[in-house]
Amino acid sequence: MIQNIHTGKVIIAGAGPGDPELLTLKALRYLQQADVVITDRLVSDVILNEYTNKEALILHVGKQCRKGASTPQFIINELLVEYALQGKSVVRLKGGDVSIFSNVLDELTALLKYKIPYEIIPGITAASGAAAYAGIPLTARDHSTAVRLLTYYKTDILNDEYWKELAQTDDTLVFYMSSDTLGALLAKLIQHNISPDKHLAIIEQATTPMQNVHSHNIYEYAKNESGNTYVSPTLIIIGKVAALHQQFQWLPNSNSKNYYFKPIEKTAKAEARA
Ligand code: SAH
């Protein structure tokens, strides 16, 4: 098929974990030229209100795990294709990095199917942002030589062999989308004799003004844990490195329970800016 010369381009860009200044210059440049921005929930309002072309149409298509309300992926795909075929410059903004726990593959598949040109711009993933703003090196000599990015969102996906290996490795374990399953997650690691020198850091709303870091010994936390809830989004870091927070933290806890990212509304909303 010959490319329609009026076809627009889709820029799939990571917006970083929260602090708007963690956006890349490249993503900023495209946002300033965008006709349409299709954004996830975990993207700072500052990026949309201050760094984005004032004339751009902004569509909120955020998903929030377990909260039920979201824009189905096929509709997001359709929006990308539709606006690009109208010749628009479309930026698809995703929280953190584009390629980590996102549906980028679905979107790329849709773009390829319609031969729509695209670019992918990486972003700072929550693990990097949270680690930096909590004063935790993800790898460090004598602590950990590797990092794993994991999720325990669907509680049945990991078998016992897998848990045993996770409990015994010295790699740093970073769990996304897993604060609701934290109790079960720790029980599994303890069941498989995770070493008592491993610590746990629970980082709420990392890199935002509402950031809180809770740092604990795993066994002590598990003993006292009784239905703690955390403000979304929350990231969990497990390993010897997590204890370094106590020594190297540089940002005080906000002690706030307010939301930096607006919780999702019942229906996806398209709002044109005046
Ligand atoms: N693509 C994103 C991850 C999307 S999955 C990235 O690269 O960061 C959404 C999960 O990411 C949340 O449930 C939470 O576990 C984590 N997350 C994203 N932003 C976060 C933040 N500011 N603070 C803590 N966790 C965050």
mmCIF file of C-alpha atoms and ligand atoms in Angstrom:
data_model
loop_
_atom_site.group_PDB
_atom_site.id
_atom_site.type_symbol
_atom_site.label_atom_id
_atom_site.label_comp_id
_atom_site.label_asym_id
_atom_site.label_seq_id
_atom_site.Cartn_x
_atom_site.Cartn_y
_atom_site.Cartn_z
ATOM 1 C CA MET A 1 0.000 0.000 0.000
ATOM 2 C CA ILE A 2 1.264 3.453 -0.817
ATOM 3 C CA GLN A 3 1.504 5.651 2.223
ATOM 4 C CA ASN A 4 -1.086 8.388 2.173
ATOM 5 C CA ILE A 5 0.974 11.565 2.239
ATOM 6 C CA HIS A 6 -1.509 13.070 4.661
ATOM 7 C CA THR A 7 -1.139 10.316 7.221
ATOM 8 C CA GLY A 8 -0.002 11.687 10.560
ATOM 9 C CA LYS A 9 2.578 10.158 12.814
ATOM 10 C CA VAL A 10 2.115 8.601 16.214
ATOM 11 C CA ILE A 11 4.720 9.253 18.880
ATOM 12 C CA ILE A 12 4.537 6.740 21.687
ATOM 13 C CA ALA A 13 6.312 8.416 24.574
ATOM 14 C CA GLY A 14 7.062 7.654 28.209
ATOM 15 C CA ALA A 15 6.153 10.547 30.518
ATOM 16 C CA GLY A 16 8.268 9.389 33.459
ATOM 17 C CA PRO A 17 7.016 8.348 36.892
ATOM 18 C CA GLY A 18 5.501 11.584 38.215
ATOM 19 C CA ASP A 19 7.827 14.566 38.596
ATOM 20 C CA PRO A 20 7.107 16.463 35.366
ATOM 21 C CA GLU A 21 10.763 17.432 35.037
ATOM 22 C CA LEU A 22 11.619 13.783 34.443
ATOM 23 C CA LEU A 23 10.094 14.046 30.965
ATOM 24 C CA THR A 24 12.661 13.792 28.158
ATOM 25 C CA LEU A 25 13.410 16.800 25.968
ATOM 26 C CA LYS A 26 12.400 14.747 22.960
ATOM 27 C CA ALA A 27 8.950 13.958 24.357
ATOM 28 C CA LEU A 28 8.597 17.633 25.314
ATOM 29 C CA ARG A 29 9.376 18.731 21.750
ATOM 30 C CA TYR A 30 6.704 16.429 20.322
ATOM 31 C CA LEU A 31 4.137 17.484 22.943
ATOM 32 C CA GLN A 32 4.660 21.101 21.986
ATOM 33 C CA GLN A 33 3.798 20.229 18.362
ATOM 34 C CA ALA A 34 1.006 17.729 19.023
ATOM 35 C CA ASP A 35 -2.519 17.975 17.615
ATOM 36 C CA VAL A 36 -3.815 15.157 19.776
ATOM 37 C CA VAL A 37 -2.459 13.714 23.041
ATOM 38 C CA ILE A 38 -3.830 10.386 24.218
ATOM 39 C CA THR A 39 -2.751 9.946 27.808
ATOM 40 C CA ASP A 40 -2.648 7.358 30.561
ATOM 41 C CA ARG A 41 -3.726 8.128 34.124
ATOM 42 C CA LEU A 42 -0.218 8.112 35.629
ATOM 43 C CA VAL A 43 0.938 11.216 33.791
ATOM 44 C CA SER A 44 1.415 14.505 35.635
ATOM 45 C CA ASP A 45 -1.190 17.202 34.947
ATOM 46 C CA VAL A 46 1.697 19.663 34.750
ATOM 47 C CA ILE A 47 2.918 17.914 31.603
ATOM 48 C CA LEU A 48 -0.546 18.175 30.028
ATOM 49 C CA ASN A 49 -1.335 21.708 31.189
ATOM 50 C CA GLU A 50 2.025 23.411 30.899
ATOM 51 C CA TYR A 51 4.265 21.463 28.529
ATOM 52 C CA THR A 52 1.736 20.508 25.856
ATOM 53 C CA ASN A 53 0.557 22.540 22.870
ATOM 54 C CA LYS A 54 -2.335 24.644 24.219
ATOM 55 C CA GLU A 55 -4.416 23.854 21.109
ATOM 56 C CA ALA A 56 -4.013 20.084 21.404
ATOM 57 C CA LEU A 57 -6.979 17.814 22.013
ATOM 58 C CA ILE A 58 -6.279 15.785 25.143
ATOM 59 C CA LEU A 59 -7.924 12.395 25.577
ATOM 60 C CA HIS A 60 -7.704 10.597 28.925
ATOM 61 C CA VAL A 61 -7.743 6.842 28.434
ATOM 62 C CA GLY A 62 -6.237 5.753 31.740
ATOM 63 C CA LYS A 63 -6.552 2.320 33.196
ATOM 64 C CA GLN A 64 -6.598 1.624 36.902
ATOM 65 C CA CYS A 65 -6.098 -1.937 37.976
ATOM 66 C CA ARG A 66 -8.986 -3.428 39.894
ATOM 67 C CA LYS A 67 -11.007 -0.227 39.804
ATOM 68 C CA GLY A 68 -12.992 -1.500 36.846
ATOM 69 C CA ALA A 69 -13.194 1.752 34.926
ATOM 70 C CA SER A 70 -10.988 2.040 31.899
ATOM 71 C CA THR A 71 -10.947 2.630 28.198
ATOM 72 C CA PRO A 72 -10.778 -0.755 26.464
ATOM 73 C CA GLN A 73 -7.498 -1.265 24.624
ATOM 74 C CA PHE A 74 -9.179 -1.698 21.242
ATOM 75 C CA ILE A 75 -10.688 1.775 21.558
ATOM 76 C CA ILE A 76 -7.288 3.258 22.375
ATOM 77 C CA ASN A 77 -5.900 1.520 19.293
ATOM 78 C CA GLU A 78 -8.759 2.877 17.201
ATOM 79 C CA LEU A 79 -8.205 6.419 18.457
ATOM 80 C CA LEU A 80 -4.509 6.279 17.537
ATOM 81 C CA VAL A 81 -5.280 5.008 14.066
ATOM 82 C CA GLU A 82 -8.212 7.330 13.475
ATOM 83 C CA TYR A 83 -6.402 10.542 14.356
ATOM 84 C CA ALA A 84 -3.271 9.554 12.464
ATOM 85 C CA LEU A 85 -5.336 8.781 9.359
ATOM 86 C CA GLN A 86 -6.809 12.286 9.663
ATOM 87 C CA GLY A 87 -3.258 13.586 9.287
ATOM 88 C CA LYS A 88 -2.854 14.619 12.915
ATOM 89 C CA SER A 89 0.313 14.571 14.973
ATOM 90 C CA VAL A 90 -0.581 12.201 17.768
ATOM 91 C CA VAL A 91 1.345 11.707 21.002
ATOM 92 C CA ARG A 92 0.458 8.608 23.004
ATOM 93 C CA LEU A 93 1.707 9.381 26.529
ATOM 94 C CA LYS A 94 2.321 6.534 28.918
ATOM 95 C CA GLY A 95 3.335 6.672 32.568
ATOM 96 C CA GLY A 96 6.962 5.770 33.260
ATOM 97 C CA ASP A 97 8.582 3.943 30.354
ATOM 98 C CA VAL A 98 6.720 2.854 27.260
ATOM 99 C CA SER A 99 7.846 -0.737 27.272
ATOM 100 C CA ILE A 100 7.361 -1.780 30.891
ATOM 101 C CA PHE A 101 3.975 -3.151 31.962
ATOM 102 C CA SER A 102 2.167 -1.317 29.209
ATOM 103 C CA ASN A 103 0.100 -2.344 26.211
ATOM 104 C CA VAL A 104 2.551 -0.925 23.712
ATOM 105 C CA LEU A 105 2.620 -4.122 21.689
ATOM 106 C CA ASP A 106 -1.127 -3.892 20.988
ATOM 107 C CA GLU A 107 -0.735 -0.317 19.878
ATOM 108 C CA LEU A 108 2.256 -1.041 17.659
ATOM 109 C CA THR A 109 0.366 -3.915 16.067
ATOM 110 C CA ALA A 110 -2.549 -1.611 15.241
ATOM 111 C CA LEU A 111 -0.234 1.047 13.798
ATOM 112 C CA LEU A 112 1.615 -1.492 11.694
ATOM 113 C CA LYS A 113 -1.644 -2.902 10.372
ATOM 114 C CA TYR A 114 -2.641 0.528 9.032
ATOM 115 C CA LYS A 115 0.937 1.396 7.983
ATOM 116 C CA ILE A 116 0.995 4.423 10.231
ATOM 117 C CA PRO A 117 4.468 5.810 10.901
ATOM 118 C CA TYR A 118 5.515 5.942 14.529
ATOM 119 C CA GLU A 119 8.390 6.686 16.865
ATOM 120 C CA ILE A 120 8.968 5.344 20.354
ATOM 121 C CA ILE A 121 10.480 7.576 23.035
ATOM 122 C CA PRO A 122 11.572 5.928 26.280
ATOM 123 C CA GLY A 123 10.726 7.324 29.694
ATOM 124 C CA ILE A 124 12.033 6.898 33.221
ATOM 125 C CA THR A 125 10.323 3.842 34.612
ATOM 126 C CA ALA A 126 8.850 3.835 38.129
ATOM 127 C CA ALA A 127 11.644 1.550 39.380
ATOM 128 C CA SER A 128 14.333 4.068 38.406
ATOM 129 C CA GLY A 129 12.352 7.068 39.611
ATOM 130 C CA ALA A 130 11.378 5.500 42.933
ATOM 131 C CA ALA A 131 14.882 4.183 43.566
ATOM 132 C CA ALA A 132 16.460 7.581 42.916
ATOM 133 C CA TYR A 133 13.972 9.571 44.987
ATOM 134 C CA ALA A 134 14.162 7.057 47.855
ATOM 135 C CA GLY A 135 17.981 6.954 47.933
ATOM 136 C CA ILE A 136 18.115 3.261 47.008
ATOM 137 C CA PRO A 137 20.693 2.019 44.479
ATOM 138 C CA LEU A 138 19.009 -0.830 42.585
ATOM 139 C CA THR A 139 22.325 -2.627 42.222
ATOM 140 C CA ALA A 140 25.286 -2.069 44.512
ATOM 141 C CA ARG A 141 28.496 -3.922 45.245
ATOM 142 C CA ASP A 142 28.018 -6.472 48.047
ATOM 143 C CA HIS A 143 24.269 -6.003 47.875
ATOM 144 C CA SER A 144 22.886 -7.015 44.497
ATOM 145 C CA THR A 145 24.198 -7.504 40.979
ATOM 146 C CA ALA A 146 20.912 -7.528 39.081
ATOM 147 C CA VAL A 147 17.382 -6.170 39.145
ATOM 148 C CA ARG A 148 14.133 -7.863 38.198
ATOM 149 C CA LEU A 149 10.997 -5.980 37.252
ATOM 150 C CA LEU A 150 8.026 -8.084 38.312
ATOM 151 C CA THR A 151 4.351 -7.984 39.120
ATOM 152 C CA TYR A 152 2.196 -10.045 41.433
ATOM 153 C CA TYR A 153 -1.020 -8.583 40.161
ATOM 154 C CA LYS A 154 -2.698 -11.833 39.267
ATOM 155 C CA THR A 155 -1.991 -13.943 42.303
ATOM 156 C CA ASP A 156 -1.992 -17.254 40.466
ATOM 157 C CA ILE A 157 0.672 -16.649 37.850
ATOM 158 C CA LEU A 158 3.763 -17.669 39.768
ATOM 159 C CA ASN A 159 4.330 -21.284 40.773
ATOM 160 C CA ASP A 160 6.181 -22.499 43.874
ATOM 161 C CA GLU A 161 9.441 -23.137 42.043
ATOM 162 C CA TYR A 162 9.407 -19.554 40.887
ATOM 163 C CA TRP A 163 8.768 -18.219 44.408
ATOM 164 C CA LYS A 164 11.566 -20.354 45.793
ATOM 165 C CA GLU A 165 13.955 -18.875 43.302
ATOM 166 C CA LEU A 166 12.745 -15.338 44.024
ATOM 167 C CA ALA A 167 13.180 -15.904 47.756
ATOM 168 C CA GLN A 168 16.717 -17.147 47.315
ATOM 169 C CA THR A 169 18.176 -14.851 44.711
ATOM 170 C CA ASP A 170 20.280 -11.834 45.683
ATOM 171 C CA ASP A 171 18.838 -9.882 42.767
ATOM 172 C CA THR A 172 16.807 -6.821 43.693
ATOM 173 C CA LEU A 173 13.112 -7.504 43.148
ATOM 174 C CA VAL A 174 10.900 -4.645 42.067
ATOM 175 C CA PHE A 175 7.178 -5.315 42.061
ATOM 176 C CA TYR A 176 4.826 -3.140 40.021
ATOM 177 C CA MET A 177 1.041 -3.165 40.560
ATOM 178 C CA SER A 178 1.385 -5.352 43.626
ATOM 179 C CA SER A 179 0.567 -3.301 46.722
ATOM 180 C CA ASP A 180 -2.814 -5.013 47.117
ATOM 181 C CA THR A 181 -1.165 -8.423 47.129
ATOM 182 C CA LEU A 182 1.779 -7.433 49.337
ATOM 183 C CA GLY A 183 0.727 -9.604 52.293
ATOM 184 C CA ALA A 184 0.475 -12.719 50.117
ATOM 185 C CA LEU A 185 3.698 -11.840 48.316
ATOM 186 C CA LEU A 186 5.680 -11.601 51.556
ATOM 187 C CA ALA A 187 4.088 -14.787 52.878
ATOM 188 C CA LYS A 188 5.376 -16.618 49.786
ATOM 189 C CA LEU A 189 8.905 -15.260 50.194
ATOM 190 C CA ILE A 190 8.943 -16.108 53.901
ATOM 191 C CA GLN A 191 7.575 -19.574 53.189
ATOM 192 C CA HIS A 192 10.621 -20.067 50.976
ATOM 193 C CA ASN A 193 13.013 -18.738 53.639
ATOM 194 C CA ILE A 194 13.990 -15.373 52.276
ATOM 195 C CA SER A 195 17.074 -14.200 54.137
ATOM 196 C CA PRO A 196 16.433 -11.878 57.118
ATOM 197 C CA ASP A 197 18.926 -9.334 55.761
ATOM 198 C CA LYS A 198 16.553 -8.560 52.883
ATOM 199 C CA HIS A 199 14.501 -5.443 53.352
ATOM 200 C CA LEU A 200 11.327 -4.068 51.929
ATOM 201 C CA ALA A 201 10.694 -0.533 50.679
ATOM 202 C CA ILE A 202 7.147 0.463 49.837
ATOM 203 C CA ILE A 203 7.157 3.655 47.820
ATOM 204 C CA GLU A 204 3.909 5.533 47.365
ATOM 205 C CA GLN A 205 3.549 8.143 44.604
ATOM 206 C CA ALA A 206 7.270 8.137 43.888
ATOM 207 C CA THR A 207 8.874 11.338 42.584
ATOM 208 C CA THR A 208 5.723 13.401 43.301
ATOM 209 C CA PRO A 209 5.263 15.937 46.118
ATOM 210 C CA MET A 210 3.146 13.257 47.870
ATOM 211 C CA GLN A 211 5.907 10.628 47.963
ATOM 212 C CA ASN A 212 6.126 8.388 51.042
ATOM 213 C CA VAL A 213 8.661 5.623 51.580
ATOM 214 C CA HIS A 214 8.040 2.899 54.155
ATOM 215 C CA SER A 215 11.098 0.803 54.842
ATOM 216 C CA HIS A 216 11.007 -2.363 56.919
ATOM 217 C CA ASN A 217 12.655 -5.633 57.709
ATOM 218 C CA ILE A 218 10.555 -8.207 55.863
ATOM 219 C CA TYR A 219 9.924 -10.504 58.820
ATOM 220 C CA GLU A 220 8.981 -7.663 61.152
ATOM 221 C CA TYR A 221 6.684 -6.121 58.591
ATOM 222 C CA ALA A 222 4.959 -9.429 57.916
ATOM 223 C CA LYS A 223 4.390 -9.944 61.660
ATOM 224 C CA ASN A 224 2.677 -6.589 62.098
ATOM 225 C CA GLU A 225 1.091 -6.242 58.685
ATOM 226 C CA SER A 226 -2.636 -6.050 59.133
ATOM 227 C CA GLY A 227 -4.463 -4.722 56.135
ATOM 228 C CA ASN A 228 -2.248 -1.703 55.447
ATOM 229 C CA THR A 229 -3.358 0.151 52.360
ATOM 230 C CA TYR A 230 -1.266 2.394 50.207
ATOM 231 C CA VAL A 231 -2.003 5.304 47.941
ATOM 232 C CA SER A 232 -1.851 4.414 44.247
ATOM 233 C CA PRO A 233 0.549 4.183 42.532
ATOM 234 C CA THR A 234 2.814 2.185 44.814
ATOM 235 C CA LEU A 235 6.009 0.336 44.015
ATOM 236 C CA ILE A 236 7.681 -2.361 46.113
ATOM 237 C CA ILE A 237 11.436 -2.907 46.242
ATOM 238 C CA ILE A 238 12.760 -6.022 47.974
ATOM 239 C CA GLY A 239 16.392 -6.904 48.604
ATOM 240 C CA LYS A 240 19.421 -5.931 50.635
ATOM 241 C CA VAL A 241 19.526 -2.597 48.822
ATOM 242 C CA ALA A 242 16.135 -1.587 50.239
ATOM 243 C CA ALA A 243 17.748 -1.060 53.663
ATOM 244 C CA LEU A 244 20.052 1.596 52.179
ATOM 245 C CA HIS A 245 17.094 3.966 52.120
ATOM 246 C CA GLN A 246 17.490 4.559 55.842
ATOM 247 C CA GLN A 247 21.036 5.817 55.327
ATOM 248 C CA PHE A 248 20.747 7.594 51.988
ATOM 249 C CA GLN A 249 17.250 9.069 51.826
ATOM 250 C CA TRP A 250 17.341 12.688 50.776
ATOM 251 C CA LEU A 251 13.669 13.496 50.392
ATOM 252 C CA PRO A 252 11.497 13.597 53.519
ATOM 253 C CA ASN A 253 8.176 11.756 53.479
ATOM 254 C CA SER A 254 5.210 13.961 52.638
ATOM 255 C CA ASN A 255 3.022 12.016 55.075
ATOM 256 C CA SER A 256 0.220 12.927 52.709
ATOM 257 C CA LYS A 257 -2.523 10.534 51.701
ATOM 258 C CA ASN A 258 -3.760 12.815 48.923
ATOM 259 C CA TYR A 259 -3.650 11.691 45.323
ATOM 260 C CA TYR A 260 -1.168 13.250 42.928
ATOM 261 C CA PHE A 261 -2.693 11.417 39.968
ATOM 262 C CA LYS A 262 -6.439 11.767 39.791
ATOM 263 C CA PRO A 263 -8.240 8.476 40.373
ATOM 264 C CA ILE A 264 -9.932 7.351 37.227
ATOM 265 C CA GLU A 265 -13.480 8.436 36.482
ATOM 266 C CA LYS A 266 -16.286 6.094 35.578
ATOM 267 C CA THR A 267 -16.201 6.827 31.883
ATOM 268 C CA ALA A 268 -13.311 7.787 29.697
ATOM 269 C CA LYS A 269 -13.602 11.409 28.947
ATOM 270 C CA ALA A 270 -12.526 13.378 25.935
ATOM 271 C CA GLU A 271 -11.996 17.005 26.679
ATOM 272 C CA ALA A 272 -11.086 19.636 24.187
ATOM 273 C CA ARG A 273 -9.267 22.601 25.572
ATOM 274 C CA ALA A 274 -10.782 26.009 25.017
HETATM 275 N N1 SAH B 1 4.996 1.876 32.342
HETATM 276 C C1 SAH B 1 5.038 2.201 33.770
HETATM 277 C C2 SAH B 1 4.415 1.124 34.621
HETATM 278 C C3 SAH B 1 2.921 0.930 34.372
HETATM 279 S S1 SAH B 1 2.223 -0.238 35.478
HETATM 280 C C4 SAH B 1 6.501 2.447 34.168
HETATM 281 O O1 SAH B 1 7.413 2.179 33.389
HETATM 282 O O2 SAH B 1 6.721 2.917 35.291
HETATM 283 C C5 SAH B 1 1.645 0.823 36.773
HETATM 284 C C6 SAH B 1 2.418 0.538 38.044
HETATM 285 O O3 SAH B 1 3.671 1.213 38.007
HETATM 286 C C7 SAH B 1 1.751 1.048 39.307
HETATM 287 O O4 SAH B 1 0.789 0.138 39.784
HETATM 288 C C8 SAH B 1 2.932 1.156 40.254
HETATM 289 O O5 SAH B 1 3.300 -0.099 40.760
HETATM 290 C C9 SAH B 1 4.049 1.601 39.303
HETATM 291 N N2 SAH B 1 4.197 3.060 39.326
HETATM 292 C C10 SAH B 1 4.067 3.896 38.295
HETATM 293 N N3 SAH B 1 4.321 5.168 38.671
HETATM 294 C C11 SAH B 1 4.629 5.118 39.984
HETATM 295 C C12 SAH B 1 4.992 6.096 40.957
HETATM 296 N N4 SAH B 1 5.081 7.387 40.666
HETATM 297 N N5 SAH B 1 5.227 5.672 42.220
HETATM 298 C C13 SAH B 1 5.146 4.370 42.546
HETATM 299 N N6 SAH B 1 4.814 3.412 41.674
HETATM 300 C C14 SAH B 1 4.565 3.776 40.404
#
